[in-house]
């Protein structure tokens, strides 16, 4: 995020594979991971569970508005900051989901609309602590609309510093919708932008590293960049939807059915560490069986030294088998 701030529903999707010998299915995430998710699609027309971030209002500035266009999205609009408050920084606002503190995190949200005439930053906050006027610490992944770039920033007392190498050119198209994804794994951060409805391949990705803040809460932010060095700005305004936060990036199981050799290969990405592969013989089973770790082939392990995925081979040729990844 340039200049100064001070001066998504996690569910496994069932897929079936059929052969003459057996039927198989898999789940992308187990119920334990789903239980840790924070999600809000705003279809209820409220922001219960969110805490408003409106630092200028407490020193006499105009109040930020939090509204629900069409009853199913979330608009955050910060009015222009009066010149008398220039010493407190530009117009800015946000919403924080305070129920859970995260260390590692995966956050996604859809950006549906924004005022494209405003030089503003819009995006995601993560690992936020002590939120408030000239006090907020944490990280942000934002699009700078008229600056036409993206960046990952560290916030120190609301003042952002771009992580080295994370600022990249990106020109958002106001006629399109985007999905923003922000990931933190220890000291490493990843920002991705997808052009909806394609959520498989990002149109741009950026990365950065920083060790200052280890944990905190997450949320959304908009900030007027025109008023950083000017007495009066124009405010900030963006509309979001489909917010989701998890402690780990969701992963999908892939299934390869080799009919000739009579086995099923179940695999998942090497970045999805710490999961246990489980199976059941019924989709609605209440008891799932963990597959022993010594039956899982790790990424780049023999006999597949060039394969980057976790792999499991199932030679059962009768009945139904359903798979899921479960995180302890």
XYZ file of C-alpha atoms in Angstrom:
328
model
C 0.000 0.000 0.000
C 1.627 3.220 -1.059
C 1.903 6.383 1.008
C 0.699 6.634 4.578
C -2.361 5.449 6.421
C -1.489 7.640 9.375
C 0.089 10.946 7.721
C -15.153 -17.023 0.690
C -17.336 -20.448 2.871
C -15.029 -23.291 3.164
C -16.654 -26.472 1.893
C -15.472 -29.659 0.269
C -16.953 -30.221 -3.163
C -17.888 -33.856 -3.721
C -16.859 -35.355 -7.060
C -17.524 -38.855 -8.246
C -15.410 -41.098 -10.410
C -17.007 -44.268 -11.811
C -15.535 -47.425 -13.298
C -16.865 -50.901 -13.883
C -15.272 -52.069 -10.638
C -15.982 -49.328 -8.149
C -17.178 -45.817 -7.408
C -15.043 -43.218 -5.664
C -15.448 -39.655 -4.489
C -13.436 -37.087 -2.600
C -13.793 -34.013 -0.437
C -11.467 -31.052 -0.767
C -11.456 -30.241 2.961
C -12.434 -32.131 6.072
C -14.946 -30.850 8.565
C -12.333 -29.906 11.181
C -10.797 -27.324 8.874
C -14.203 -26.054 7.819
C -15.049 -25.468 11.465
C -12.204 -22.955 11.796
C -13.392 -20.840 8.882
C -14.729 -17.318 9.063
C -17.151 -16.689 6.211
C -19.622 -14.001 5.229
C -21.472 -13.622 1.928
C -23.547 -10.719 3.325
C -26.755 -12.292 2.020
C -28.318 -11.537 5.399
C -27.881 -7.798 4.787
C -25.846 -7.159 7.943
C -22.287 -7.274 9.228
C -22.854 -8.970 12.565
C -19.486 -10.295 13.730
C -17.525 -7.461 12.141
C -15.984 -4.532 14.002
C -15.982 -1.223 12.153
C -12.647 0.490 11.659
C -13.289 4.255 11.449
C -10.285 6.030 12.986
C -11.091 9.609 11.897
C -14.618 9.595 13.298
C -13.253 9.503 16.822
C -11.464 12.829 16.302
C -14.425 14.615 14.716
C -14.339 13.332 11.168
C -17.449 12.285 9.233
C -18.641 8.747 9.926
C -17.858 5.931 7.523
C -20.856 4.184 5.968
C -21.212 0.401 5.921
C -24.060 -0.641 3.596
C -25.312 -3.703 1.736
C -26.020 -3.054 -1.959
C -28.858 -5.274 -3.183
C -28.795 -6.885 0.267
C -25.982 -9.298 -0.603
C -22.660 -7.432 -0.728
C -20.686 -5.114 1.558
C -19.877 -1.503 0.673
C -17.387 0.455 2.775
C -17.342 4.180 1.997
C -15.129 6.670 3.809
C -16.161 10.325 3.254
C -13.616 12.951 2.262
C -11.464 14.054 5.156
C -11.818 17.721 6.148
C -8.680 19.860 5.946
C -8.790 20.440 9.703
C -7.914 16.783 10.261
C -4.981 16.587 7.863
C -2.596 15.854 10.724
C -4.461 12.561 11.329
C -3.902 11.188 7.832
C -6.131 10.445 4.896
C -9.690 9.169 4.839
C -9.673 5.444 5.531
C -11.965 2.746 6.805
C -12.334 -0.950 7.194
C -14.029 -3.847 8.898
C -12.317 -6.421 11.100
C -13.480 -9.944 11.830
C -12.368 -10.134 15.431
C -13.569 -13.565 16.580
C -10.333 -15.420 15.821
C -6.639 -14.583 15.959
C -4.576 -16.115 13.156
C -0.896 -16.891 12.768
C -0.805 -18.563 9.351
C -3.794 -17.467 7.292
C -5.617 -17.745 3.992
C -8.046 -14.890 3.247
C -10.130 -14.309 0.140
C -12.747 -11.753 -0.814
C -14.445 -10.673 -4.025
C -14.022 -7.053 -5.119
C -17.212 -6.220 -6.990
C -17.149 -2.460 -7.368
C -15.076 0.587 -6.540
C -14.928 4.267 -7.439
C -12.395 4.125 -10.250
C -11.911 7.905 -10.247
C -10.437 7.869 -6.732
C -6.761 7.280 -6.112
C -7.441 4.726 -3.416
C -6.122 1.493 -1.966
C -8.593 -1.354 -1.454
C -7.994 -4.833 -0.151
C -7.356 -7.197 2.754
C -5.924 -6.722 6.247
C -4.205 -9.545 8.144
C -2.513 -10.127 11.518
C -3.900 -6.814 12.741
C -3.237 -5.788 16.338
C -4.247 -2.686 18.333
C -6.480 -1.285 15.572
C -7.081 2.436 15.958
C -5.970 5.927 15.067
C -2.206 5.993 14.401
C -1.964 2.672 16.235
C -2.775 -0.198 13.851
C -0.081 -2.830 13.227
C -0.186 -5.757 10.821
C -0.184 -6.408 7.082
C -2.241 -5.425 4.033
C -2.614 -6.714 0.491
C -4.124 -3.970 -1.656
C -4.831 -2.746 -5.154
C -3.850 0.887 -5.704
C -6.561 1.794 -8.194
C -5.235 4.785 -10.164
C -1.610 3.998 -9.356
C -2.386 0.727 -11.191
C -0.385 -1.558 -8.972
C -0.674 -4.070 -6.161
C 1.488 -4.512 -3.097
C 1.884 -6.298 0.215
C 2.563 -3.840 3.029
C 3.539 -3.931 6.654
C 1.563 -1.491 8.810
C 3.357 0.157 11.707
C 1.085 2.512 13.651
C -1.072 2.683 10.488
C 1.897 3.682 8.289
C 2.466 1.169 5.438
C 5.797 0.037 4.040
C 5.751 -2.145 0.938
C 7.532 -5.444 1.405
C 10.562 -5.538 -0.936
C 9.660 -6.847 -4.374
C 5.926 -7.061 -3.676
C 4.818 -3.995 -5.661
C 3.740 -4.994 -9.177
C 1.892 -3.278 -11.983
C -1.786 -4.192 -12.304
C -4.543 -2.270 -14.061
C -7.973 -3.145 -12.614
C -10.864 -3.022 -15.067
C -13.953 -1.446 -13.443
C -16.206 -3.494 -15.724
C -14.906 -6.717 -14.157
C -15.044 -8.408 -10.757
C -11.968 -9.767 -9.003
C -11.122 -12.163 -6.219
C -8.325 -11.046 -3.902
C -6.411 -13.722 -1.993
C -3.910 -12.999 0.781
C -1.832 -15.820 2.296
C 0.568 -15.793 5.227
C 2.821 -18.749 6.044
C 5.173 -17.811 8.825
C 7.248 -14.894 7.546
C 6.274 -15.419 3.896
C 3.305 -13.662 2.264
C 1.522 -14.225 -1.038
C -1.047 -12.026 -2.777
C -3.099 -13.202 -5.736
C -5.784 -11.653 -7.900
C -8.229 -13.694 -9.968
C -10.577 -12.338 -12.612
C -13.986 -13.774 -11.842
C -15.459 -16.226 -12.599
C -12.063 -17.943 -13.090
C -10.790 -18.825 -9.621
C -8.315 -21.437 -10.844
C -5.643 -19.241 -12.454
C -4.624 -15.873 -10.982
C -4.062 -12.969 -13.342
C -1.248 -11.719 -11.113
C 0.655 -12.974 -8.068
C 3.059 -11.201 -5.756
C 5.120 -12.304 -2.762
C 7.088 -10.796 0.091
C 8.770 -11.610 3.377
C 8.632 -9.975 6.793
C 8.988 -11.169 10.383
C 7.599 -8.236 12.373
C 4.085 -9.437 13.283
C 3.337 -13.092 13.993
C -0.423 -13.081 14.612
C -3.565 -10.970 14.680
C -7.062 -10.538 13.296
C -8.132 -10.083 9.679
C -10.439 -7.845 7.678
C -11.016 -5.394 4.838
C -9.725 -1.880 4.125
C -10.215 1.142 1.863
C -7.975 4.233 1.978
C -7.917 7.532 0.089
C -4.420 8.115 -1.283
C -5.142 11.588 -2.713
C -5.215 13.286 0.685
C -1.879 12.069 2.032
C -0.131 15.297 1.044
C -3.179 17.456 0.267
C -5.420 19.365 2.690
C -8.636 17.798 1.351
C -9.153 14.397 -0.224
C -12.059 12.709 -1.936
C -12.684 9.684 0.271
C -12.565 5.966 -0.482
C -15.298 3.604 -1.654
C -15.379 -0.112 -2.534
C -17.831 -3.026 -2.452
C -16.868 -6.551 -1.374
C -18.499 -9.980 -1.199
C -17.831 -13.617 -0.290
C -15.301 -13.138 2.483
C -13.561 -16.244 3.795
C -10.654 -16.719 6.212
C -8.909 -19.986 7.113
C -5.699 -20.910 8.918
C -4.431 -22.754 5.841
C -4.957 -22.501 2.097
C -7.740 -24.810 0.885
C -6.535 -27.643 -1.280
C -8.236 -30.051 -3.632
C -7.755 -33.733 -3.961
C -7.151 -35.069 -7.464
C -8.101 -38.591 -8.465
C -6.582 -40.557 -11.321
C -8.319 -43.797 -12.268
C -5.957 -46.239 -13.966
C -8.306 -48.901 -15.262
C -5.531 -50.958 -16.800
C -3.532 -51.355 -13.591
C -6.670 -51.342 -11.437
C -5.803 -48.607 -8.964
C -6.805 -45.100 -7.983
C -4.185 -42.427 -7.370
C -5.224 -39.755 -4.872
C -2.983 -36.674 -4.780
C -2.856 -33.151 -3.393
C -0.512 -30.163 -3.504
C 2.749 -30.150 -1.564
C 1.826 -26.767 -0.022
C -1.027 -28.466 1.891
C 1.040 -29.783 4.758
C -0.251 -31.020 8.103
C -3.296 -32.832 6.663
C -4.339 -36.435 7.211
C -5.942 -38.351 4.346
C -9.067 -40.219 5.476
C -11.585 -42.457 3.766
C -15.072 -43.825 4.380
C -17.371 -46.173 2.496
C -20.332 -43.795 2.740
C -20.569 -40.123 1.868
C -22.591 -39.510 5.022
C -20.335 -41.593 7.293
C -19.836 -40.378 10.842
C -16.618 -42.353 11.216
C -13.670 -41.942 8.844
C -10.489 -44.031 8.757
C -7.095 -42.331 8.633
C -4.629 -43.696 6.111
C -1.271 -44.374 7.824
C 1.402 -41.804 7.053
C 3.810 -44.502 5.827
C 1.389 -45.253 2.989
C 1.573 -41.668 1.719
C 4.299 -40.848 -0.789
C 5.726 -37.417 -0.051
C 6.545 -34.789 -2.707
C 9.710 -35.556 -4.720
C 10.045 -38.901 -2.956
C 11.015 -42.102 -4.702
C 9.757 -43.570 -6.949
C 8.477 -40.135 -8.121
C 11.478 -37.810 -7.590
C 10.107 -35.132 -9.939
C 6.484 -35.146 -8.731
C 5.697 -32.222 -6.352
C 2.460 -33.672 -4.898
C 1.508 -35.912 -2.007
C 0.266 -39.254 -3.389
C -1.664 -42.293 -2.217
C -2.445 -45.399 -4.296
C -5.602 -47.384 -3.584
C -5.808 -50.865 -5.064
C -9.253 -51.661 -3.662
C -11.376 -52.741 -6.640
C -14.841 -53.135 -5.147
C -17.338 -50.967 -3.337
C -17.438 -47.250 -2.717
C -14.604 -45.175 -1.286
C -14.831 -41.512 -0.265
C -11.772 -39.403 0.584
C -11.203 -36.218 2.510
C -8.275 -34.252 3.906
C -8.547 -33.561 7.606
C -6.424 -31.125 9.565
C -5.919 -31.921 13.272
